[in-house]
Amino acid sequence: LRCEAIAVSATRPGNAKLANVEWTDADRVLGTRAMGSEETIAQVHPKKLVGALMAGAERLAGATFVKATARGLRLDDAGKVAGLEVDEGVLEADAVVVAMGPWTHA
C-alpha cells in the first residue's frame, strides 16, 4: 500500500494522463510526496464502512433507517428539533444527524 499527496495546478494546460491517477493530467502535477505506509495510514471502502456502521446501529441500538429526501427541520415552540420534514410527512425525532460527507454545507 502506498499513499501519496499530489499537488496539481488548475490553470496549467494538460492532456497526458498520469499512471494510476484518473482525476488529473500529468502536465498539471506540480509535485508529489509520500504520506505514510501501511503502519501509519488506514484506508476504508466508504460504502462498506457505512454499511457496517448502519448494521451495528440497527443491531446494537435498534436504529431504524429511512430513505427519504430531507426538506427541513421541524422545531418545537422552544426552537428545539422535533423532527425532520420529508416528502412523505414528518419523521419525529429529538435529534437529527446531517451525515452527507465532508462537502456538507449544513
GROMACS .gro file of C-alpha atoms in nm:
model
  106
    1LEU     CA    1   0.000   0.000   0.000
    2ARG     CA    2   0.133   0.339  -0.097
    3CYS     CA    3  -0.033   0.672  -0.028
    4GLU     CA    4   0.091   0.996  -0.180
    5ALA     CA    5  -0.019   1.356  -0.175
    6ILE     CA    6  -0.039   1.505  -0.523
    7ALA     CA    7  -0.035   1.881  -0.583
    8VAL     CA    8  -0.196   1.992  -0.910
    9SER     CA    9  -0.247   2.317  -1.097
   10ALA     CA   10  -0.596   2.412  -1.210
   11THR     CA   11  -0.457   2.659  -1.463
   12ARG     CA   12  -0.176   2.462  -1.626
   13PRO     CA   13  -0.296   2.301  -1.953
   14GLY     CA   14  -0.274   1.926  -1.975
   15ASN     CA   15  -0.385   1.625  -2.172
   16ALA     CA   16  -0.143   1.341  -2.087
   17LYS     CA   17  -0.273   1.101  -1.824
   18LEU     CA   18  -0.072   1.021  -1.513
   19ALA     CA   19  -0.048   0.647  -1.436
   20ASN     CA   20  -0.295   0.541  -1.162
   21VAL     CA   21  -0.437   0.894  -1.123
   22GLU     CA   22  -0.758   0.933  -1.322
   23TRP     CA   23  -0.871   1.274  -1.192
   24THR     CA   24  -0.593   1.493  -1.333
   25ASP     CA   25  -0.349   1.518  -1.622
   26ALA     CA   26   0.025   1.456  -1.587
   27ASP     CA   27   0.106   1.807  -1.715
   28ARG     CA   28  -0.088   1.962  -1.425
   29VAL     CA   29   0.102   1.780  -1.149
   30LEU     CA   30   0.325   2.017  -0.954
   31GLY     CA   31   0.472   1.751  -0.726
   32THR     CA   32   0.411   1.450  -0.505
   33ARG     CA   33   0.520   1.335  -0.161
   34ALA     CA   34   0.473   1.018   0.039
   35MET     CA   35   0.210   1.042   0.312
   36GLY     CA   36   0.280   0.722   0.500
   37SER     CA   37   0.294   0.346   0.492
   38GLU     CA   38   0.071   0.055   0.592
   39GLU     CA   39   0.186   0.108   0.952
   40THR     CA   40   0.085   0.476   0.965
   41ILE     CA   41  -0.224   0.516   0.744
   42ALA     CA   42  -0.557   0.341   0.703
   43GLN     CA   43  -0.789   0.331   0.406
   44VAL     CA   44  -1.151   0.221   0.413
   45HIS     CA   45  -1.407   0.150   0.145
   46PRO     CA   46  -1.676   0.415   0.215
   47LYS     CA   47  -1.979   0.203   0.117
   48LYS     CA   48  -1.862  -0.095   0.322
   49LEU     CA   49  -1.786   0.127   0.624
   50VAL     CA   50  -2.128   0.294   0.613
   51GLY     CA   51  -2.300  -0.043   0.572
   52ALA     CA   52  -2.118  -0.183   0.875
   53LEU     CA   53  -2.197   0.126   1.085
   54MET     CA   54  -2.566   0.106   0.989
   55ALA     CA   55  -2.584  -0.266   1.065
   56GLY     CA   56  -2.422  -0.207   1.403
   57ALA     CA   57  -2.662   0.075   1.487
   58GLU     CA   58  -2.960  -0.141   1.394
   59ARG     CA   59  -2.835  -0.444   1.587
   60LEU     CA   60  -2.694  -0.271   1.894
   61ALA     CA   61  -2.919   0.033   1.935
   62GLY     CA   62  -3.237  -0.060   1.750
   63ALA     CA   63  -3.189   0.221   1.497
   64THR     CA   64  -3.423   0.247   1.201
   65PHE     CA   65  -3.307   0.393   0.870
   66VAL     CA   66  -3.547   0.564   0.632
   67LYS     CA   67  -3.455   0.659   0.276
   68ALA     CA   68  -3.620   0.995   0.207
   69THR     CA   69  -3.546   1.342   0.080
   70ALA     CA   70  -3.499   1.583   0.371
   71ARG     CA   71  -3.684   1.912   0.321
   72GLY     CA   72  -3.622   2.081   0.657
   73LEU     CA   73  -3.621   2.051   1.033
   74ARG     CA   74  -3.937   2.055   1.240
   75LEU     CA   75  -3.882   2.264   1.553
   76ASP     CA   76  -4.093   2.279   1.869
   77ASP     CA   77  -4.210   2.604   2.033
   78ALA     CA   78  -3.879   2.634   2.219
   79GLY     CA   79  -3.682   2.607   1.892
   80LYS     CA   80  -3.553   2.255   1.960
   81VAL     CA   81  -3.554   1.980   1.698
   82ALA     CA   82  -3.879   1.785   1.698
   83GLY     CA   83  -3.844   1.605   1.368
   84LEU     CA   84  -3.735   1.602   1.009
   85GLU     CA   85  -3.964   1.715   0.729
   86VAL     CA   86  -3.958   1.479   0.429
   87ASP     CA   87  -4.177   1.448   0.119
   88GLU     CA   88  -4.392   1.187   0.293
   89GLY     CA   89  -4.451   1.398   0.606
   90VAL     CA   90  -4.258   1.443   0.930
   91LEU     CA   91  -4.030   1.190   1.097
   92GLU     CA   92  -4.045   1.267   1.469
   93ALA     CA   93  -3.704   1.289   1.635
   94ASP     CA   94  -3.531   1.466   1.922
   95ALA     CA   95  -3.205   1.479   1.724
   96VAL     CA   96  -3.110   1.483   1.355
   97VAL     CA   97  -2.766   1.390   1.221
   98VAL     CA   98  -2.654   1.555   0.897
   99ALA     CA   99  -2.419   1.293   0.751
  100MET     CA  100  -2.355   1.394   0.392
  101GLY     CA  101  -1.977   1.380   0.394
  102PRO     CA  102  -1.705   1.642   0.410
  103TRP     CA  103  -1.876   1.859   0.148
  104THR     CA  104  -2.179   1.927   0.365
  105HIS     CA  105  -2.264   2.296   0.392
  106ALA     CA  106  -2.527   2.249   0.664
   0.00000   0.00000   0.00000
